[in-house]
Amino acid sequence: MKDINELNLPEDVKYTKDHEWAKADGDTVTIGINDYAQDQLGEIVFVEMPAVGDSFSAEDEFGSVESVKAVSEMYMPISGEIVAINEDLEDAPENVNEDCYQSGWIIKVKPSDLSEMDALMDKAAYLEMLKG
Amino acid sequence: MKTTPLHQWHLDAGANMADFGGYDMPLWYDTGVKNEHLAVLTSAGIFDTSHMACVTVEGPDAFSLLNFCFTRDLTPLAVGRCVYGAFLNEKGHCLDDAIVYKFSGTSFMVCVNAGMGGAISDHLNKHKKDRDVTITDLTDRIAKMDIQGIDSVRILSKLIQSPDTVFGKMPYFSFKGHFDPNHPEAGASKLKNGTPVLLSRSGYTGEFGFEIFIAPNAIVDLWKQVLAAGESFGITACGLGARDSLRAGAGLPLSHQDIGHFKFMNHPWDFALPYNSDKSGFTKDFLGAAALVPEKNDVYVFPFVGDSLRKVAAGENTGVFDENEQQIGHVLTCATDMGITWHEGKIVSINTPDLPDNIKIKGIACGFVMVSKHLEPGTKLMLKEGKRAISVTIVTDIRPDRTARKKITHFI
């Protein structure tokens, strides 16, 4: 298990209390689970994703990740409509372990209110939360 | 939290640690649960099992006490053999499962689960009455590691004195040697450096292998020796994650989860009870036996396999639903056996002979359900936890072609 100091927590994404990350790019926001979450879960064997077109409110459950050892729900960092899902994860769920911020992204959302991003944690605040 | 002598090794290896039975134990290492699981099926894996406890039962009435308290009939148990069973209370509830080792007619050892050494010692003391027997809890006084998998005897042969003699005749559930250098049997199996070990041809993975009992101050060195001797075979250190998925796939219960405070009956572990040959009764009377008579409204435990490797979280909140969508119970264990897959309507494992070349072993969810009615093999059920639901089938066995019972000559 990674020590807190070993976690890969990029500066250019936002974090939730449930260990998702979110990154705005133009009018879409890309969402995944962060390095802490993938490390805790171990080898991910299945990612259950929503359908394109589904809409959710912030903090709604939008899917789950199943690892060899555990099953864990994922929650929306912001409100919005799903505009893309990472279909590669159907054949290669291990991408979430290998690179949770790039090839292991999970959904792209068209936010209903982009300012909700401001309520999410930056790296410093998230680290503070992990340290408890 | 308690630690084993290998604790620092686990930390240095970057293990993902968790509390198990009051001990800080490795769940998995960098290798990951999947590869650790597969290593046991295809080469060998080692497990730190020092958190388990041992109790010795010695004296003229040791046999009488154990045969009354243990579910298996120890009458036919020969010296140098061991047997799996359970300790029940008067209600027929399982206090713990255990392996009983017979050193002589008056000397036995009981190996129980983490944290249970004191409880089982107390239980035996409570029921010994005027029997002449000495019960000693050896918790934290013996260390233990398991080497499991098809290459385990080849690896151990590099480390043991006179391996031809030690392994020459060693059936399933037999043992040799002793962990105490002063014990008369200590000479029967020693490491090349002279350290005595108790080598037992058993383990809780369903695969061929050994449990090794040794003095706590010698286990770190042995662990490193085994890893070095097994390197060319691809030996892998395995955590409790792989142990859980392997034992679930082997159809073996986890104490206090699949067996515990519910009647030890109507379950797939008939082999732990002393049935006579036609199963019309037991071969002996024992503590808890009277409570085991089947009644109406009993609970039943069955093994299941899923349609794929997707699983649910086990526990009281995960419902078991029959074809009429009626909830009939809950899930005790749900793990993924990474070594099996569905093929032409049957489950095959990595060790199934003549597997087609193109087959991809993806893994299948498996485990145990506790339900309120008897179910036939082949019954389809849904396991539901929140929004997640998986379809499963009741079976009599899970991972085919397990190696535990094969003759040792097959592996030398």
Coordinates of C-alpha atoms in Angstrom, one line a residue:
Chain A
M1 CA 0.0 0.0 0.0
K2 CA 1.3 3.4 -0.9
D3 CA 2.4 5.9 1.8
I4 CA 0.6 9.2 1.6
N5 CA 3.8 10.8 0.3
E6 CA 3.9 8.3 -2.5
L7 CA 0.5 9.1 -3.9
N8 CA 0.3 10.5 -7.4
L9 CA -2.0 13.5 -6.9
P10 CA -1.8 16.0 -9.8
E11 CA -2.1 19.7 -9.1
D12 CA -4.4 20.3 -12.1
V13 CA -7.4 18.1 -11.0
K14 CA -9.9 18.5 -8.2
Y15 CA -10.7 15.8 -5.6
T16 CA -13.8 14.6 -3.7
K17 CA -14.2 13.1 -0.2
D18 CA -15.0 9.8 -1.9
H19 CA -11.7 9.8 -3.7
E20 CA -12.8 10.7 -7.2
W21 CA -11.0 13.2 -9.3
A22 CA -12.5 15.8 -11.8
K23 CA -10.8 17.9 -14.4
A24 CA -12.5 20.6 -16.4
D25 CA -11.5 21.0 -20.1
G26 CA -13.6 23.5 -22.0
D27 CA -17.2 22.6 -21.5
T28 CA -16.7 19.0 -20.3
V29 CA -15.4 17.6 -17.1
T30 CA -13.5 14.3 -17.1
I31 CA -13.9 12.1 -14.0
G32 CA -12.2 9.1 -12.5
I33 CA -11.0 7.6 -9.2
N34 CA -7.8 8.8 -7.8
D35 CA -4.5 7.1 -7.0
Y36 CA -5.4 6.6 -3.4
A37 CA -8.7 4.8 -4.4
Q38 CA -7.1 2.6 -6.9
D39 CA -4.3 1.7 -4.5
Q40 CA -6.7 0.8 -1.8
L41 CA -8.9 -1.3 -4.0
G42 CA -6.1 -3.4 -5.6
E43 CA -6.5 -4.9 -9.0
I44 CA -9.6 -3.7 -10.7
V45 CA -11.5 -6.3 -12.7
F46 CA -14.7 -4.5 -13.7
V47 CA -15.9 -1.0 -14.0
E48 CA -19.6 -0.4 -14.1
M49 CA -20.3 2.8 -16.0
P50 CA -23.5 4.8 -16.7
A51 CA -25.0 5.2 -20.2
V52 CA -24.2 8.2 -22.3
G53 CA -27.1 10.6 -21.9
D54 CA -27.8 9.7 -18.2
S55 CA -28.0 12.7 -15.9
F56 CA -26.9 12.9 -12.3
S57 CA -26.8 15.4 -9.4
A58 CA -23.6 16.0 -7.5
E59 CA -22.9 13.2 -5.0
D60 CA -25.2 10.7 -6.9
E61 CA -23.9 7.2 -7.3
F62 CA -22.9 6.8 -11.0
G63 CA -21.2 3.5 -11.1
S64 CA -18.9 1.1 -9.3
V65 CA -15.5 -0.4 -9.5
E66 CA -14.9 -4.0 -8.6
S67 CA -11.5 -5.2 -7.6
V68 CA -10.4 -8.8 -6.8
K69 CA -10.9 -8.0 -3.2
A70 CA -13.5 -5.3 -2.9
V71 CA -16.5 -3.5 -4.6
S72 CA -16.8 0.3 -4.3
E73 CA -19.3 2.8 -5.5
M74 CA -18.4 6.0 -7.4
Y75 CA -20.1 9.3 -6.7
M76 CA -20.6 12.3 -9.0
P77 CA -18.2 15.2 -8.1
I78 CA -20.6 17.6 -10.0
S79 CA -24.1 17.6 -11.5
G80 CA -24.4 17.0 -15.2
E81 CA -25.1 14.8 -18.2
I82 CA -22.8 11.9 -19.2
V83 CA -21.4 12.7 -22.7
A84 CA -18.8 9.9 -22.9
I85 CA -17.7 6.7 -21.1
N86 CA -14.3 5.1 -21.3
E87 CA -15.2 2.0 -23.4
D88 CA -11.6 0.8 -23.3
L89 CA -12.2 -0.2 -19.6
E90 CA -14.6 -2.9 -20.7
D91 CA -11.6 -4.9 -22.0
A92 CA -8.9 -3.3 -19.9
P93 CA -10.2 -2.4 -16.5
E94 CA -6.6 -2.6 -15.2
N95 CA -6.0 0.8 -16.9
V96 CA -7.5 2.3 -13.8
N97 CA -4.7 0.8 -11.7
E98 CA -2.0 1.6 -14.3
D99 CA -2.9 5.2 -15.0
C100 CA -6.0 6.4 -13.2
Y101 CA -5.7 10.0 -14.6
Q102 CA -5.1 9.2 -18.3
S103 CA -6.0 5.9 -19.9
G104 CA -8.0 5.0 -16.7
W105 CA -10.5 7.9 -16.9
I106 CA -14.0 6.8 -16.4
I107 CA -16.6 9.3 -17.6
K108 CA -16.9 12.7 -19.3
V109 CA -19.7 15.0 -18.1
K110 CA -21.4 18.1 -19.5
P111 CA -21.8 20.0 -16.2
S112 CA -25.1 21.8 -15.4
D113 CA -23.2 24.3 -13.3
L114 CA -19.5 24.4 -13.7
S115 CA -19.1 26.5 -10.6
E116 CA -19.7 23.3 -8.6
M117 CA -16.1 22.5 -9.3
D118 CA -15.2 25.3 -6.9
A119 CA -16.6 23.3 -4.0
L120 CA -14.2 20.4 -4.6
M121 CA -10.9 20.0 -2.9
D122 CA -7.5 20.9 -4.4
K123 CA -4.5 18.7 -3.8
A124 CA -3.6 20.4 -0.5
A125 CA -7.1 20.1 1.0
Y126 CA -7.4 16.5 -0.1
L127 CA -4.1 15.6 1.4
E128 CA -5.2 17.3 4.6
M129 CA -8.4 15.2 4.6
L130 CA -6.4 11.9 4.1
K131 CA -4.1 12.8 7.0
G132 CA -7.3 13.2 9.0
Chain B
M1 CA -2.5 -4.5 17.2
K2 CA -0.4 -7.7 17.3
T3 CA 2.3 -8.5 14.8
T4 CA 4.0 -11.7 13.6
P5 CA 7.8 -12.1 13.4
L6 CA 7.5 -11.4 9.6
H7 CA 5.8 -8.1 10.1
Q8 CA 8.8 -5.9 9.2
W9 CA 9.3 -8.1 6.1
H10 CA 5.8 -7.4 5.0
L11 CA 6.2 -3.7 5.5
D12 CA 9.5 -3.6 3.6
A13 CA 7.8 -5.5 0.8
G14 CA 5.2 -2.7 0.5
A15 CA 2.3 -5.0 1.5
N16 CA -1.2 -3.6 1.8
M17 CA -1.8 -4.4 5.5
A18 CA -5.0 -4.9 7.4
D19 CA -6.3 -6.1 10.8
F20 CA -7.1 -9.8 10.8
G21 CA -8.0 -11.5 14.1
G22 CA -6.2 -8.7 16.0
Y23 CA -3.0 -9.1 13.9
D24 CA -1.7 -6.6 11.4
M25 CA -1.4 -8.9 8.3
P26 CA -0.6 -8.5 4.6
L27 CA -3.7 -8.4 2.3
W28 CA -1.5 -8.4 -0.8
Y29 CA 1.9 -7.3 -2.0
D30 CA 2.9 -5.4 -5.1
T31 CA 2.3 -8.6 -7.1
G32 CA -1.4 -8.2 -6.5
V33 CA -4.1 -10.7 -5.4
K34 CA -4.6 -12.0 -8.9
N35 CA -1.0 -13.0 -9.5
E36 CA -0.6 -14.3 -6.0
H37 CA -3.7 -16.5 -6.5
L38 CA -2.4 -17.8 -9.8
A39 CA 1.1 -18.4 -8.5
V40 CA -0.3 -21.0 -6.1
L41 CA -2.2 -22.7 -9.0
T42 CA 0.7 -22.8 -11.4
S43 CA 4.0 -22.7 -9.3
A44 CA 4.0 -21.9 -5.5
G45 CA 3.1 -19.2 -3.1
I46 CA 4.1 -18.6 0.6
F47 CA 1.8 -17.3 3.2
D48 CA 2.6 -16.0 6.7
T49 CA 0.2 -17.8 8.9
S50 CA 1.9 -17.1 12.2
H51 CA -1.2 -15.3 13.4
M52 CA -2.9 -18.7 13.8
A53 CA -2.7 -20.3 17.2
C54 CA -1.7 -23.7 18.5
V55 CA -2.8 -25.5 21.7
T56 CA -1.2 -28.7 22.9
V57 CA -3.3 -31.3 24.7
E58 CA -1.3 -33.9 26.6
G59 CA -1.8 -36.5 29.2
P60 CA -3.4 -39.9 29.7
D61 CA -6.9 -38.5 29.0
A62 CA -5.9 -36.2 26.1
F63 CA -7.6 -38.4 23.6
S64 CA -10.8 -38.7 25.6
L65 CA -11.1 -34.9 26.0
L66 CA -10.4 -34.2 22.3
N67 CA -12.6 -36.9 21.0
F68 CA -15.5 -35.5 23.1
C69 CA -14.9 -31.8 22.1
F70 CA -13.8 -32.2 18.4
T71 CA -16.3 -33.0 15.7
R72 CA -14.2 -35.7 13.9
D73 CA -13.8 -39.2 15.4
L74 CA -10.1 -39.4 16.4
T75 CA -10.3 -43.2 17.0
P76 CA -8.8 -44.1 13.6
L77 CA -6.3 -41.2 13.6
A78 CA -2.7 -42.7 13.4
V79 CA 0.4 -41.1 15.0
G80 CA 1.9 -38.7 12.4
R81 CA -1.5 -37.9 10.9
C82 CA -3.8 -34.9 11.3
V83 CA -7.4 -34.2 10.7
Y84 CA -9.7 -31.3 10.0
G85 CA -12.8 -30.7 12.0
A86 CA -14.4 -28.2 14.4
F87 CA -15.1 -27.4 18.0
L88 CA -18.8 -26.9 18.8
N89 CA -20.6 -25.6 21.9
E90 CA -23.7 -27.3 23.4
K91 CA -26.0 -25.5 20.9
G92 CA -24.1 -27.0 18.0
H93 CA -22.6 -23.6 17.0
C94 CA -19.0 -23.6 15.8
L95 CA -16.5 -22.0 18.0
D96 CA -13.7 -22.5 15.5
D97 CA -12.5 -25.0 12.9
A98 CA -9.2 -26.6 13.6
I99 CA -6.7 -29.3 12.6
V100 CA -5.8 -31.9 15.3
Y101 CA -2.3 -33.4 15.1
K102 CA -1.5 -36.7 16.8
F103 CA 2.1 -37.0 18.1
S104 CA 1.3 -40.0 20.3
G105 CA -1.6 -41.7 22.1
T106 CA -1.2 -39.1 24.8
S107 CA 0.1 -36.0 23.0
F108 CA -1.9 -33.9 20.5
M109 CA -1.7 -30.4 19.1
V110 CA -4.6 -28.3 17.9
C111 CA -4.1 -25.6 15.3
V112 CA -6.8 -23.0 15.4
N113 CA -7.5 -19.6 13.9
A114 CA -6.0 -16.2 14.8
G115 CA -6.9 -15.1 18.3
M116 CA -8.6 -18.4 19.1
G117 CA -5.8 -20.0 21.2
G118 CA -7.1 -18.7 24.4
A119 CA -10.7 -19.4 23.6
I120 CA -10.2 -23.0 22.6
S121 CA -7.9 -23.6 25.6
D122 CA -10.6 -22.2 27.9
H123 CA -13.2 -24.4 26.1
L124 CA -11.1 -27.5 26.6
N125 CA -10.4 -26.7 30.2
K126 CA -14.1 -26.1 30.8
H127 CA -15.0 -29.5 29.6
K128 CA -12.0 -31.5 30.9
K129 CA -13.7 -32.2 34.3
D130 CA -11.7 -34.8 36.1
R131 CA -9.7 -35.9 33.1
D132 CA -5.9 -36.1 33.5
V133 CA -4.8 -33.8 30.8
T134 CA -2.7 -30.7 30.4
I135 CA -3.8 -27.9 28.0
T136 CA -1.2 -25.4 26.9
D137 CA -1.9 -22.4 24.8
L138 CA 1.1 -21.8 22.6
T139 CA -0.2 -18.5 21.0
D140 CA 2.8 -16.4 19.8
R141 CA 5.2 -19.2 20.8
I142 CA 5.2 -20.9 17.4
A143 CA 5.5 -19.2 14.0
K144 CA 4.1 -20.7 10.9
M145 CA 4.2 -20.3 7.2
D146 CA 2.4 -22.2 4.4
I147 CA 4.0 -23.1 1.1
Q148 CA 1.3 -24.1 -1.3
G149 CA 1.4 -25.1 -5.0
I150 CA 2.7 -27.7 -7.3
D151 CA 6.3 -26.7 -6.9
S152 CA 6.3 -26.6 -3.1
V153 CA 8.0 -30.0 -2.6
R154 CA 10.7 -29.3 -5.2
I155 CA 11.5 -26.0 -3.4
L156 CA 11.4 -27.5 0.1
S157 CA 13.7 -30.3 -1.0
K158 CA 16.5 -27.8 -1.5
L159 CA 16.2 -26.7 2.2
I160 CA 15.4 -29.9 4.1
Q161 CA 17.9 -32.5 5.4
S162 CA 17.4 -35.9 3.8
P163 CA 14.5 -34.8 1.6
D164 CA 14.1 -38.3 0.1
T165 CA 13.4 -39.7 3.5
V166 CA 11.2 -36.8 4.7
F167 CA 9.1 -36.6 1.5
G168 CA 9.4 -40.3 0.5
K169 CA 6.1 -41.3 2.0
M170 CA 4.0 -38.4 2.9
P171 CA 0.3 -38.7 2.3
Y172 CA -2.2 -35.9 2.4
F173 CA -2.9 -34.8 6.0
S174 CA 0.3 -36.4 7.5
F175 CA 3.2 -34.6 9.2
K176 CA 6.8 -35.1 10.3
G177 CA 9.0 -33.5 12.9
H178 CA 8.5 -31.0 15.6
F179 CA 9.2 -27.3 16.1
D180 CA 10.6 -27.9 19.6
P181 CA 14.3 -29.0 19.5
N182 CA 13.8 -31.0 22.7
H183 CA 10.9 -33.0 21.4
P184 CA 11.8 -36.7 20.5
E185 CA 10.3 -36.2 17.0
A186 CA 12.4 -33.0 16.3
G187 CA 15.0 -35.0 14.4
A188 CA 12.4 -36.3 11.8
S189 CA 12.5 -33.1 9.8
K190 CA 15.2 -30.4 10.0
L191 CA 16.3 -27.6 7.8
K192 CA 19.8 -28.0 6.4
N193 CA 21.0 -25.5 9.0
G194 CA 19.7 -27.9 11.8
T195 CA 16.6 -26.0 12.7
P196 CA 13.8 -28.4 13.5
V197 CA 10.4 -27.9 11.8
L198 CA 7.1 -29.6 11.9
L199 CA 6.2 -30.2 8.2
S200 CA 2.5 -30.9 7.6
R201 CA 1.1 -31.9 4.2
S202 CA -1.9 -29.7 4.5
G203 CA -3.0 -26.1 4.0
Y204 CA -6.1 -24.0 3.3
T205 CA -5.9 -23.4 -0.5
G206 CA -7.1 -26.7 -1.9
E207 CA -3.8 -27.1 -3.6
F208 CA -0.8 -29.4 -3.0
G209 CA 1.5 -28.0 -0.3
F210 CA 2.7 -27.8 3.2
E211 CA 2.2 -26.0 6.5
I212 CA 5.5 -25.4 8.4
F213 CA 5.6 -24.8 12.1
I214 CA 8.9 -23.4 13.4
A215 CA 10.3 -21.4 16.3
P216 CA 9.4 -17.7 16.0
N217 CA 13.1 -16.6 15.9
A218 CA 13.8 -18.8 12.9
I219 CA 10.9 -18.0 10.6
V220 CA 12.3 -14.8 9.0
D221 CA 15.3 -16.8 7.9
L222 CA 13.2 -19.7 6.6
W223 CA 10.9 -17.3 4.7
K224 CA 13.9 -15.8 2.9
Q225 CA 15.4 -19.2 2.3
V226 CA 12.1 -20.4 0.7
L227 CA 11.9 -17.3 -1.5
A228 CA 15.5 -17.7 -2.7
A229 CA 15.1 -21.5 -3.3
G230 CA 11.8 -20.9 -5.1
E231 CA 12.9 -18.0 -7.3
S232 CA 13.5 -20.1 -10.3
F233 CA 10.1 -21.6 -10.0
G234 CA 8.4 -18.2 -9.7
I235 CA 7.5 -18.5 -6.1
T236 CA 5.4 -15.6 -4.8
A237 CA 4.7 -14.2 -1.4
C238 CA 0.9 -14.1 -0.9
G239 CA -1.3 -12.1 1.3
L240 CA -4.7 -12.9 2.9
G241 CA -6.5 -11.7 -0.2
A242 CA -5.2 -14.7 -2.2
R243 CA -5.7 -17.0 0.7
D244 CA -9.4 -15.9 0.8
S245 CA -10.0 -16.4 -2.9
L246 CA -8.1 -19.7 -3.0
R247 CA -10.0 -21.2 0.0
A248 CA -13.3 -20.0 -1.4
G249 CA -12.6 -21.6 -4.7
A250 CA -11.6 -24.7 -2.9
G251 CA -15.0 -24.8 -1.1
L252 CA -13.5 -24.3 2.3
P253 CA -15.1 -22.2 5.0
L254 CA -13.7 -19.1 6.7
S255 CA -14.3 -19.5 10.5
H256 CA -16.6 -16.9 12.0
Q257 CA -17.9 -16.0 8.6
D258 CA -19.1 -19.2 6.8
I259 CA -19.3 -21.2 10.1
G260 CA -20.0 -19.7 13.5
H261 CA -23.0 -18.8 15.5
F262 CA -25.4 -20.9 13.5
K263 CA -26.0 -24.5 13.7
F264 CA -23.2 -26.6 12.3
M265 CA -25.5 -28.6 10.0
N266 CA -27.1 -28.4 6.6
H267 CA -23.9 -27.0 5.1
P268 CA -21.4 -28.3 2.5
W269 CA -18.8 -29.3 5.1
D270 CA -20.1 -32.8 5.9
F271 CA -16.5 -34.0 6.0
A272 CA -16.1 -32.2 9.3
L273 CA -18.7 -34.3 11.0
P274 CA -18.2 -38.0 12.1
Y275 CA -20.8 -39.6 9.9
N276 CA -21.0 -43.3 9.7
S277 CA -20.7 -45.0 6.2
D278 CA -24.3 -44.7 5.2
K279 CA -24.7 -41.2 6.9
S280 CA -27.5 -42.5 9.1
G281 CA -25.8 -41.3 12.2
F282 CA -22.5 -40.4 13.9
T283 CA -19.7 -42.8 14.9
K284 CA -19.4 -41.2 18.3
D285 CA -21.1 -38.9 20.7
F286 CA -19.5 -35.4 21.1
L287 CA -20.2 -32.0 22.4
G288 CA -22.9 -30.3 20.3
A289 CA -24.0 -33.5 18.6
A290 CA -27.5 -33.5 20.2
A291 CA -28.2 -30.0 18.8
L292 CA -27.3 -31.1 15.2
V293 CA -30.5 -33.0 14.6
P294 CA -32.2 -31.3 11.6
E295 CA -35.3 -29.3 12.4
K296 CA -37.8 -27.2 10.5
N297 CA -36.8 -23.7 9.7
D298 CA -33.2 -24.6 9.7
V299 CA -30.6 -22.5 7.9
Y300 CA -28.7 -24.1 5.0
V301 CA -25.3 -23.1 3.6
F302 CA -24.4 -23.8 -0.1
P303 CA -21.6 -23.0 -2.4
F304 CA -22.3 -20.9 -5.5
V305 CA -20.5 -19.7 -8.6
G306 CA -21.3 -16.6 -10.6
D307 CA -21.7 -16.0 -14.3
S308 CA -18.6 -13.9 -14.4
L309 CA -15.9 -12.5 -12.2
R310 CA -18.3 -9.7 -11.0
K311 CA -19.1 -10.0 -7.4
V312 CA -21.0 -8.4 -4.5
A313 CA -19.9 -7.5 -1.1
A314 CA -20.7 -10.3 1.3
G315 CA -22.6 -9.7 4.5
E316 CA -26.0 -9.4 6.1
N317 CA -27.0 -6.5 3.7
T318 CA -26.5 -8.6 0.6
G319 CA -29.7 -10.5 -0.1
V320 CA -30.1 -13.9 -1.8
F321 CA -33.2 -14.0 -4.0
D322 CA -34.8 -17.0 -5.6
E323 CA -36.5 -17.3 -9.0
N324 CA -39.7 -15.8 -7.5
E325 CA -37.7 -12.8 -6.4
Q326 CA -38.3 -13.8 -2.8
Q327 CA -35.4 -13.1 -0.4
I328 CA -34.3 -16.4 1.1
G329 CA -31.1 -15.5 2.8
H330 CA -27.8 -13.6 2.6
V331 CA -24.3 -13.9 1.4
L332 CA -21.6 -15.3 3.7
T333 CA -18.6 -15.1 1.4
C334 CA -18.2 -13.7 -2.1
A335 CA -14.7 -13.8 -3.7
T336 CA -13.3 -14.2 -7.2
D337 CA -11.4 -17.3 -8.0
M338 CA -9.0 -16.0 -10.7
G339 CA -8.1 -19.5 -11.8
I340 CA -11.4 -20.7 -13.2
T341 CA -13.7 -19.9 -16.1
W342 CA -16.9 -21.1 -17.8
H343 CA -16.2 -23.3 -20.9
E344 CA -19.0 -25.0 -22.8
G345 CA -21.4 -24.9 -19.8
K346 CA -18.8 -26.3 -17.4
I347 CA -16.3 -24.7 -15.1
V348 CA -12.7 -25.4 -15.9
S349 CA -9.5 -24.3 -14.1
I350 CA -6.0 -23.5 -15.1
N351 CA -5.1 -27.0 -13.9
T352 CA -7.7 -28.8 -16.0
P353 CA -6.0 -31.2 -18.3
D354 CA -6.3 -30.7 -22.1
L355 CA -7.6 -27.1 -22.0
P356 CA -8.1 -25.7 -25.4
D357 CA -5.3 -23.3 -26.4
N358 CA -7.6 -20.4 -27.1
I359 CA -9.2 -20.4 -23.7
K360 CA -8.9 -17.3 -21.6
I361 CA -9.2 -17.8 -17.9
K362 CA -10.9 -14.6 -16.6
G363 CA -12.0 -15.7 -13.1
I364 CA -15.5 -16.3 -11.7
A365 CA -17.1 -15.1 -8.5
C366 CA -17.8 -17.8 -6.0
G367 CA -18.6 -18.2 -2.3
F368 CA -21.3 -19.3 0.1
V369 CA -24.9 -18.3 0.8
M370 CA -26.9 -19.0 3.8
V371 CA -30.6 -19.6 2.9
S372 CA -33.8 -20.7 4.6
K373 CA -34.5 -23.7 2.4
H374 CA -32.8 -26.6 0.8
L375 CA -31.6 -25.9 -2.8
E376 CA -30.5 -28.4 -5.4
P377 CA -27.3 -28.0 -7.4
G378 CA -28.1 -26.0 -10.5
T379 CA -30.5 -23.7 -8.8
K380 CA -30.2 -20.1 -10.1
L381 CA -30.2 -17.2 -7.6
M382 CA -29.7 -13.5 -7.7
L383 CA -27.4 -11.8 -5.1
K384 CA -28.4 -8.2 -4.6
E385 CA -26.5 -5.5 -2.8
G386 CA -27.8 -2.0 -3.3
K387 CA -28.1 -1.4 -7.0
R388 CA -25.7 -4.3 -7.8
A389 CA -27.1 -7.7 -8.7
I390 CA -25.3 -10.8 -10.0
S391 CA -26.7 -14.1 -11.1
V392 CA -25.2 -17.2 -9.5
T393 CA -25.8 -21.0 -9.6
I394 CA -25.7 -23.4 -6.6
V395 CA -23.1 -26.0 -7.1
T396 CA -21.5 -28.9 -5.2
D397 CA -17.9 -27.9 -5.9
I398 CA -16.2 -24.8 -7.2
R399 CA -12.7 -25.0 -8.6
P400 CA -12.1 -28.3 -10.5
D401 CA -8.8 -30.2 -10.7
R402 CA -7.4 -29.1 -7.4
T403 CA -4.1 -30.6 -6.5
A404 CA -4.2 -31.0 -2.7
R405 CA -5.0 -34.7 -2.7
K406 CA -2.7 -35.9 -5.5
K407 CA 0.1 -38.3 -4.6
I408 CA 3.4 -36.6 -3.6
T409 CA 5.3 -38.6 -6.2
H410 CA 3.4 -36.6 -8.8
F411 CA 5.2 -33.4 -7.7
I412 CA 8.7 -34.7 -6.9

